Amino acid sequence: MLEIKAQSTTKLSRTKKGVFQQLIAHVCLILLGITFLFPFVWMLSTALKPEAQIFKWPPEWIPDQFLWSNFPEALTFVPFGTYVLNTLTICIWAMVGTCVSSALVAYGFAKIQWPGRNVLFMIMLSTMMLPSQVTMIPIFVIFKKIGWVGSYKPLIIPAFLGGAFFIFLLRQFFLTIPQELSEAAKIDGCSEFRTFWQIILPLARPAFATVALFTFMNNWNDFMGPLIYLSDEKMYTVSLGLQQFIGQYGTRWGMLMAASTVATLPIIILFFFAQKTFIQGISTTGIKG
């Protein structure tokens, strides 16, 4: 009887300890979430303030007068709709190119045995250590000589050549898929490409969602690429459009923050609807090496 009571007391103490640890973890996550939310809240607050209130000290989070007119004025100050369509064109094509090319290369590294596979994979990973500033000028010279500067080609075509990080991400996910599935497909007469298309790809949707989301975010927020390669204002992206609110003699801070808020919404909405698949793709990647 005493042993039963001791066991129940031990289980109860473990349960309380587990609940306390979960409570601490949730409190820490909530505090971190609030911290990361501050910039967005401040941006939205600034977008609704009159110019005179933006630089008041101490800062005022709630506007004295909600200036909703900043939003329509910001969207008409520059052809914002055109910039959004231009950016979506680049993002969609880059997503398609990155997913297709990176998946094919990752499948070759993960599921096909060939001499020098691991060595070449390490060489590919080593390219991630090169800063973009080192390759920026040589790549620009190449695109200049082939006549691509001034078009969307330098921003889209490289996506169809794969990316080292995304190849690594997909390879690690493909390694978690049992090899027996591929072998069974080959016994049934499937070619390598059919095995890849009908067996591996349907199982790798979380990883593809992660790659697509990362690619969309990178291209949506990209400023340096469009700044280097685009010269026609009609072809500008959202990031270049936001720069036009910064003038030589002053900055329209209210309209800039309003336009920035609108530019941030697609990323937030996309992550909100894809967060489960995104988290699943991240959490199940890298289990096997």
mmCIF file of C-alpha atoms in Angstrom:
data_model
loop_
_atom_site.group_PDB
_atom_site.id
_atom_site.type_symbol
_atom_site.label_atom_id
_atom_site.label_comp_id
_atom_site.label_asym_id
_atom_site.label_seq_id
_atom_site.Cartn_x
_atom_site.Cartn_y
_atom_site.Cartn_z
ATOM 1 C CA MET A 1 0.000 0.000 0.000
ATOM 2 C CA LEU A 2 2.828 2.356 0.876
ATOM 3 C CA GLU A 3 4.564 1.499 -2.415
ATOM 4 C CA ILE A 4 1.420 2.348 -4.385
ATOM 5 C CA LYS A 5 1.129 5.703 -2.597
ATOM 6 C CA ALA A 6 4.805 6.431 -3.219
ATOM 7 C CA GLN A 7 4.422 5.618 -6.934
ATOM 8 C CA SER A 8 1.317 7.814 -7.262
ATOM 9 C CA THR A 9 3.113 10.646 -5.437
ATOM 10 C CA THR A 10 6.089 10.307 -7.792
ATOM 11 C CA LYS A 11 3.841 10.333 -10.867
ATOM 12 C CA LEU A 12 1.991 13.385 -9.535
ATOM 13 C CA SER A 13 5.237 15.254 -8.912
ATOM 14 C CA ARG A 14 6.457 14.380 -12.423
ATOM 15 C CA THR A 15 3.173 15.581 -13.884
ATOM 16 C CA LYS A 16 3.417 18.868 -11.989
ATOM 17 C CA LYS A 17 7.029 19.275 -13.070
ATOM 18 C CA GLY A 18 6.058 18.645 -16.705
ATOM 19 C CA VAL A 19 3.199 21.146 -16.531
ATOM 20 C CA PHE A 20 5.503 23.735 -14.934
ATOM 21 C CA GLN A 21 8.135 23.235 -17.643
ATOM 22 C CA GLN A 22 5.506 23.602 -20.371
ATOM 23 C CA LEU A 23 4.211 26.766 -18.708
ATOM 24 C CA ILE A 24 7.711 28.256 -18.594
ATOM 25 C CA ALA A 25 8.302 27.321 -22.241
ATOM 26 C CA HIS A 26 5.003 28.893 -23.354
ATOM 27 C CA VAL A 27 5.699 32.079 -21.386
ATOM 28 C CA CYS A 28 9.149 32.386 -22.986
ATOM 29 C CA LEU A 29 7.705 31.781 -26.467
ATOM 30 C CA ILE A 30 4.973 34.377 -25.912
ATOM 31 C CA LEU A 31 7.529 36.957 -24.753
ATOM 32 C CA LEU A 32 9.738 36.224 -27.760
ATOM 33 C CA GLY A 33 6.715 36.447 -30.059
ATOM 34 C CA ILE A 34 5.781 39.842 -28.638
ATOM 35 C CA THR A 35 9.381 41.010 -29.070
ATOM 36 C CA PHE A 36 9.450 39.985 -32.723
ATOM 37 C CA LEU A 37 6.017 41.573 -33.228
ATOM 38 C CA PHE A 38 7.208 45.011 -32.078
ATOM 39 C CA PRO A 39 8.698 46.130 -35.463
ATOM 40 C CA PHE A 40 5.511 45.277 -37.354
ATOM 41 C CA VAL A 41 3.310 47.021 -34.769
ATOM 42 C CA TRP A 42 5.545 50.096 -34.886
ATOM 43 C CA MET A 43 5.436 50.101 -38.703
ATOM 44 C CA LEU A 44 1.634 49.915 -38.687
ATOM 45 C CA SER A 45 1.438 52.601 -36.011
ATOM 46 C CA THR A 46 3.711 54.906 -38.003
ATOM 47 C CA ALA A 47 1.651 54.292 -41.136
ATOM 48 C CA LEU A 48 -1.406 55.709 -39.341
ATOM 49 C CA LYS A 49 0.276 58.757 -37.775
ATOM 50 C CA PRO A 50 0.482 62.339 -39.025
ATOM 51 C CA GLU A 51 4.007 63.434 -39.905
ATOM 52 C CA ALA A 52 4.257 65.631 -36.790
ATOM 53 C CA GLN A 53 3.646 62.709 -34.432
ATOM 54 C CA ILE A 54 6.080 60.231 -36.004
ATOM 55 C CA PHE A 55 9.207 61.694 -34.386
ATOM 56 C CA LYS A 56 7.751 62.663 -31.017
ATOM 57 C CA TRP A 57 9.779 61.739 -27.932
ATOM 58 C CA PRO A 58 8.970 59.693 -25.998
ATOM 59 C CA PRO A 59 7.464 57.619 -28.821
ATOM 60 C CA GLU A 60 3.689 57.343 -28.975
ATOM 61 C CA TRP A 61 2.400 53.951 -30.057
ATOM 62 C CA ILE A 62 -1.216 55.002 -30.540
ATOM 63 C CA PRO A 63 -1.794 57.819 -33.051
ATOM 64 C CA ASP A 64 -3.697 60.881 -31.865
ATOM 65 C CA GLN A 65 -5.543 60.763 -35.177
ATOM 66 C CA PHE A 66 -5.694 57.658 -37.350
ATOM 67 C CA LEU A 67 -4.566 58.859 -40.755
ATOM 68 C CA TRP A 68 -5.972 56.129 -43.010
ATOM 69 C CA SER A 69 -5.371 58.307 -46.071
ATOM 70 C CA ASN A 70 -1.678 57.314 -45.991
ATOM 71 C CA PHE A 71 -2.583 53.940 -47.521
ATOM 72 C CA PRO A 72 -4.415 55.096 -50.677
ATOM 73 C CA GLU A 73 -1.911 57.928 -51.133
ATOM 74 C CA ALA A 74 1.006 55.501 -50.864
ATOM 75 C CA LEU A 75 -0.502 53.083 -53.371
ATOM 76 C CA THR A 76 -1.078 55.885 -55.890
ATOM 77 C CA PHE A 77 2.177 57.784 -55.268
ATOM 78 C CA VAL A 78 3.929 55.024 -57.228
ATOM 79 C CA PRO A 79 2.388 52.392 -59.563
ATOM 80 C CA PHE A 80 2.287 49.919 -56.694
ATOM 81 C CA GLY A 81 0.016 47.444 -58.464
ATOM 82 C CA THR A 82 2.457 47.175 -61.368
ATOM 83 C CA TYR A 83 5.334 46.601 -58.976
ATOM 84 C CA VAL A 84 3.395 43.835 -57.219
ATOM 85 C CA LEU A 85 2.666 42.085 -60.528
ATOM 86 C CA ASN A 86 6.319 42.385 -61.561
ATOM 87 C CA THR A 87 7.456 40.919 -58.249
ATOM 88 C CA LEU A 88 4.916 38.083 -58.422
ATOM 89 C CA THR A 89 6.139 37.204 -61.930
ATOM 90 C CA ILE A 90 9.701 36.884 -60.671
ATOM 91 C CA CYS A 91 8.667 35.004 -57.518
ATOM 92 C CA ILE A 92 6.476 32.446 -59.287
ATOM 93 C CA TRP A 93 9.012 31.614 -61.995
ATOM 94 C CA ALA A 94 11.816 31.458 -59.417
ATOM 95 C CA MET A 95 9.729 29.105 -57.279
ATOM 96 C CA VAL A 96 9.083 26.791 -60.214
ATOM 97 C CA GLY A 97 12.711 26.814 -61.311
ATOM 98 C CA THR A 98 14.121 26.286 -57.826
ATOM 99 C CA CYS A 99 11.752 23.450 -56.913
ATOM 100 C CA VAL A 100 12.241 21.543 -60.176
ATOM 101 C CA SER A 101 16.013 21.912 -60.535
ATOM 102 C CA SER A 102 16.871 21.486 -56.856
ATOM 103 C CA ALA A 103 14.636 18.410 -56.559
ATOM 104 C CA LEU A 104 16.262 16.677 -59.526
ATOM 105 C CA VAL A 105 19.775 17.289 -58.213
ATOM 106 C CA ALA A 106 18.790 16.334 -54.657
ATOM 107 C CA TYR A 107 17.287 13.068 -55.913
ATOM 108 C CA GLY A 108 20.528 12.257 -57.679
ATOM 109 C CA PHE A 109 22.501 12.846 -54.499
ATOM 110 C CA ALA A 110 20.080 10.947 -52.242
ATOM 111 C CA LYS A 111 18.777 7.963 -54.217
ATOM 112 C CA ILE A 112 21.209 7.190 -57.043
ATOM 113 C CA GLN A 113 24.560 5.531 -56.394
ATOM 114 C CA TRP A 114 27.397 6.850 -58.591
ATOM 115 C CA PRO A 115 31.157 7.358 -58.144
ATOM 116 C CA GLY A 116 32.223 10.605 -56.459
ATOM 117 C CA ARG A 117 28.714 11.442 -55.273
ATOM 118 C CA ASN A 118 29.697 12.433 -51.739
ATOM 119 C CA VAL A 119 32.749 14.389 -52.870
ATOM 120 C CA LEU A 120 30.715 16.409 -55.347
ATOM 121 C CA PHE A 121 28.045 16.980 -52.723
ATOM 122 C CA MET A 122 30.653 18.420 -50.339
ATOM 123 C CA ILE A 123 32.003 20.667 -53.092
ATOM 124 C CA MET A 124 28.476 21.914 -53.746
ATOM 125 C CA LEU A 125 27.966 22.633 -50.042
ATOM 126 C CA SER A 126 31.247 24.545 -49.925
ATOM 127 C CA THR A 127 29.848 27.057 -52.430
ATOM 128 C CA MET A 128 27.511 28.256 -49.674
ATOM 129 C CA MET A 129 30.545 29.758 -47.922
ATOM 130 C CA LEU A 130 31.119 32.214 -50.774
ATOM 131 C CA PRO A 131 29.616 35.636 -49.935
ATOM 132 C CA SER A 132 27.309 37.039 -52.594
ATOM 133 C CA GLN A 133 29.499 40.161 -52.758
ATOM 134 C CA VAL A 134 32.385 38.040 -54.098
ATOM 135 C CA THR A 135 30.418 36.680 -57.058
ATOM 136 C CA MET A 136 28.307 39.790 -57.713
ATOM 137 C CA ILE A 137 30.668 41.517 -60.166
ATOM 138 C CA PRO A 138 31.690 38.414 -62.199
ATOM 139 C CA ILE A 139 28.047 37.379 -62.563
ATOM 140 C CA PHE A 140 27.058 40.900 -63.618
ATOM 141 C CA VAL A 141 29.823 40.918 -66.273
ATOM 142 C CA ILE A 142 28.587 37.588 -67.644
ATOM 143 C CA PHE A 143 24.973 38.774 -67.833
ATOM 144 C CA LYS A 144 26.114 42.071 -69.374
ATOM 145 C CA LYS A 145 28.006 40.300 -72.138
ATOM 146 C CA ILE A 146 25.098 38.034 -73.057
ATOM 147 C CA GLY A 147 22.685 40.987 -73.065
ATOM 148 C CA TRP A 148 20.470 40.043 -70.134
ATOM 149 C CA VAL A 149 20.935 43.242 -68.121
ATOM 150 C CA GLY A 150 17.741 45.302 -68.178
ATOM 151 C CA SER A 151 15.476 42.240 -68.185
ATOM 152 C CA TYR A 152 14.107 39.729 -65.697
ATOM 153 C CA LYS A 153 16.342 36.928 -66.985
ATOM 154 C CA PRO A 154 19.170 37.418 -64.434
ATOM 155 C CA LEU A 155 16.557 37.218 -61.661
ATOM 156 C CA ILE A 156 14.752 34.118 -63.007
ATOM 157 C CA ILE A 157 17.074 31.912 -65.090
ATOM 158 C CA PRO A 158 19.602 31.176 -62.271
ATOM 159 C CA ALA A 159 16.735 29.651 -60.274
ATOM 160 C CA PHE A 160 16.519 26.877 -62.887
ATOM 161 C CA LEU A 161 20.116 25.889 -62.099
ATOM 162 C CA GLY A 162 19.375 24.871 -58.511
ATOM 163 C CA GLY A 163 20.473 26.288 -55.182
ATOM 164 C CA ALA A 164 22.974 24.668 -52.829
ATOM 165 C CA PHE A 165 20.892 25.224 -49.694
ATOM 166 C CA PHE A 166 17.674 23.907 -51.247
ATOM 167 C CA ILE A 167 19.452 20.897 -52.754
ATOM 168 C CA PHE A 168 20.800 20.090 -49.309
ATOM 169 C CA LEU A 169 17.350 20.561 -47.740
ATOM 170 C CA LEU A 170 15.609 18.279 -50.239
ATOM 171 C CA ARG A 171 18.391 15.691 -50.162
ATOM 172 C CA GLN A 172 18.084 15.359 -46.407
ATOM 173 C CA PHE A 173 14.320 14.902 -46.755
ATOM 174 C CA PHE A 174 14.689 12.330 -49.543
ATOM 175 C CA LEU A 175 17.029 10.328 -47.303
ATOM 176 C CA THR A 176 14.181 9.880 -44.803
ATOM 177 C CA ILE A 177 12.094 8.099 -47.457
ATOM 178 C CA PRO A 178 12.726 4.325 -47.273
ATOM 179 C CA GLN A 179 14.895 3.015 -50.094
ATOM 180 C CA GLU A 180 12.606 -0.027 -50.331
ATOM 181 C CA LEU A 181 9.951 2.131 -52.029
ATOM 182 C CA SER A 182 12.301 3.047 -54.864
ATOM 183 C CA GLU A 183 13.503 -0.530 -55.207
ATOM 184 C CA ALA A 184 9.920 -1.838 -55.340
ATOM 185 C CA ALA A 185 9.079 0.697 -58.046
ATOM 186 C CA LYS A 186 12.085 -0.384 -60.116
ATOM 187 C CA ILE A 187 11.068 -4.051 -59.750
ATOM 188 C CA ASP A 188 7.641 -3.098 -61.132
ATOM 189 C CA GLY A 189 9.354 -1.601 -64.164
ATOM 190 C CA CYS A 190 9.424 2.096 -63.268
ATOM 191 C CA SER A 191 12.188 4.197 -64.766
ATOM 192 C CA GLU A 192 14.310 6.436 -62.563
ATOM 193 C CA PHE A 193 12.363 9.522 -63.574
ATOM 194 C CA ARG A 194 8.993 7.829 -63.034
ATOM 195 C CA THR A 195 10.121 6.703 -59.579
ATOM 196 C CA PHE A 196 11.128 10.257 -58.814
ATOM 197 C CA TRP A 197 7.887 11.733 -60.176
ATOM 198 C CA GLN A 198 5.306 9.254 -58.854
ATOM 199 C CA ILE A 199 6.904 7.905 -55.671
ATOM 200 C CA ILE A 200 9.298 10.469 -54.199
ATOM 201 C CA LEU A 201 7.645 13.776 -55.084
ATOM 202 C CA PRO A 202 4.207 13.029 -53.538
ATOM 203 C CA LEU A 203 5.931 12.065 -50.281
ATOM 204 C CA ALA A 204 8.066 15.210 -50.269
ATOM 205 C CA ARG A 205 5.298 17.838 -50.286
ATOM 206 C CA PRO A 206 6.301 19.353 -46.916
ATOM 207 C CA ALA A 207 9.882 19.816 -48.111
ATOM 208 C CA PHE A 208 8.685 21.344 -51.385
ATOM 209 C CA ALA A 209 6.415 23.724 -49.484
ATOM 210 C CA THR A 210 9.415 24.806 -47.413
ATOM 211 C CA VAL A 211 11.558 25.385 -50.501
ATOM 212 C CA ALA A 212 8.744 27.266 -52.251
ATOM 213 C CA LEU A 213 8.115 29.485 -49.218
ATOM 214 C CA PHE A 214 11.799 30.303 -48.756
ATOM 215 C CA THR A 215 12.182 31.064 -52.470
ATOM 216 C CA PHE A 216 9.111 33.293 -52.513
ATOM 217 C CA MET A 217 10.303 35.223 -49.461
ATOM 218 C CA ASN A 218 13.835 35.646 -50.818
ATOM 219 C CA ASN A 219 12.648 36.985 -54.158
ATOM 220 C CA TRP A 220 9.848 39.112 -52.704
ATOM 221 C CA ASN A 221 12.270 40.864 -50.352
ATOM 222 C CA ASP A 222 15.204 40.976 -52.783
ATOM 223 C CA PHE A 223 16.486 44.496 -53.262
ATOM 224 C CA MET A 224 20.042 44.127 -54.549
ATOM 225 C CA GLY A 225 19.215 41.952 -57.559
ATOM 226 C CA PRO A 226 16.535 44.223 -59.085
ATOM 227 C CA LEU A 227 18.652 47.282 -58.234
ATOM 228 C CA ILE A 228 21.591 45.916 -60.237
ATOM 229 C CA TYR A 229 19.785 44.481 -63.251
ATOM 230 C CA LEU A 230 16.647 46.609 -63.743
ATOM 231 C CA SER A 231 16.781 50.128 -65.137
ATOM 232 C CA ASP A 232 13.261 50.662 -66.492
ATOM 233 C CA GLU A 233 10.893 51.953 -63.799
ATOM 234 C CA LYS A 234 8.012 50.019 -65.380
ATOM 235 C CA MET A 235 9.854 46.796 -64.512
ATOM 236 C CA TYR A 236 10.596 47.720 -60.889
ATOM 237 C CA THR A 237 9.748 45.346 -58.071
ATOM 238 C CA VAL A 238 8.111 46.170 -54.736
ATOM 239 C CA SER A 239 11.447 46.623 -52.964
ATOM 240 C CA LEU A 240 12.591 49.180 -55.547
ATOM 241 C CA GLY A 241 9.191 50.851 -55.417
ATOM 242 C CA LEU A 242 9.541 51.429 -51.678
ATOM 243 C CA GLN A 243 12.825 53.220 -52.295
ATOM 244 C CA GLN A 244 11.015 55.898 -54.292
ATOM 245 C CA PHE A 245 9.421 57.232 -51.102
ATOM 246 C CA ILE A 246 12.906 58.301 -50.017
ATOM 247 C CA GLY A 247 13.557 61.554 -51.853
ATOM 248 C CA GLN A 248 16.574 63.819 -52.098
ATOM 249 C CA TYR A 249 15.011 66.465 -49.868
ATOM 250 C CA GLY A 250 13.051 64.300 -47.478
ATOM 251 C CA THR A 251 11.259 61.037 -46.831
ATOM 252 C CA ARG A 252 7.510 60.520 -46.765
ATOM 253 C CA TRP A 253 7.605 58.319 -43.687
ATOM 254 C CA GLY A 254 3.875 57.850 -43.265
ATOM 255 C CA MET A 255 3.335 56.698 -46.839
ATOM 256 C CA LEU A 256 6.545 54.631 -46.765
ATOM 257 C CA MET A 257 5.360 52.705 -43.723
ATOM 258 C CA ALA A 258 1.904 52.279 -45.232
ATOM 259 C CA ALA A 259 3.383 50.830 -48.427
ATOM 260 C CA SER A 260 5.755 48.654 -46.380
ATOM 261 C CA THR A 261 2.797 47.290 -44.412
ATOM 262 C CA VAL A 262 0.998 46.342 -47.611
ATOM 263 C CA ALA A 263 4.208 44.781 -48.988
ATOM 264 C CA THR A 264 4.603 42.678 -45.831
ATOM 265 C CA LEU A 265 1.067 41.272 -45.857
ATOM 266 C CA PRO A 266 1.581 38.642 -48.628
ATOM 267 C CA ILE A 267 4.443 37.040 -46.687
ATOM 268 C CA ILE A 268 2.407 36.952 -43.479
ATOM 269 C CA ILE A 269 -0.655 35.510 -45.230
ATOM 270 C CA LEU A 270 1.423 32.915 -47.095
ATOM 271 C CA PHE A 271 3.156 31.739 -43.931
ATOM 272 C CA PHE A 272 -0.145 31.704 -42.000
ATOM 273 C CA PHE A 273 -1.747 29.272 -44.445
ATOM 274 C CA ALA A 274 1.394 27.173 -45.027
ATOM 275 C CA GLN A 275 2.833 27.118 -41.506
ATOM 276 C CA LYS A 276 1.877 23.492 -40.709
ATOM 277 C CA THR A 277 3.397 22.152 -43.910
ATOM 278 C CA PHE A 278 6.386 24.473 -43.504
ATOM 279 C CA ILE A 279 7.091 23.323 -39.931
ATOM 280 C CA GLN A 280 6.638 19.685 -40.946
ATOM 281 C CA GLY A 281 9.122 20.112 -43.787
ATOM 282 C CA ILE A 282 11.704 21.686 -41.461
ATOM 283 C CA SER A 283 11.232 19.246 -38.587
ATOM 284 C CA THR A 284 11.541 16.127 -40.761
ATOM 285 C CA THR A 285 14.615 17.353 -42.625
ATOM 286 C CA GLY A 286 18.074 16.294 -41.553
ATOM 287 C CA ILE A 287 17.058 13.150 -39.645
ATOM 288 C CA LYS A 288 19.437 11.048 -41.709
ATOM 289 C CA GLY A 289 22.846 12.110 -42.949
#
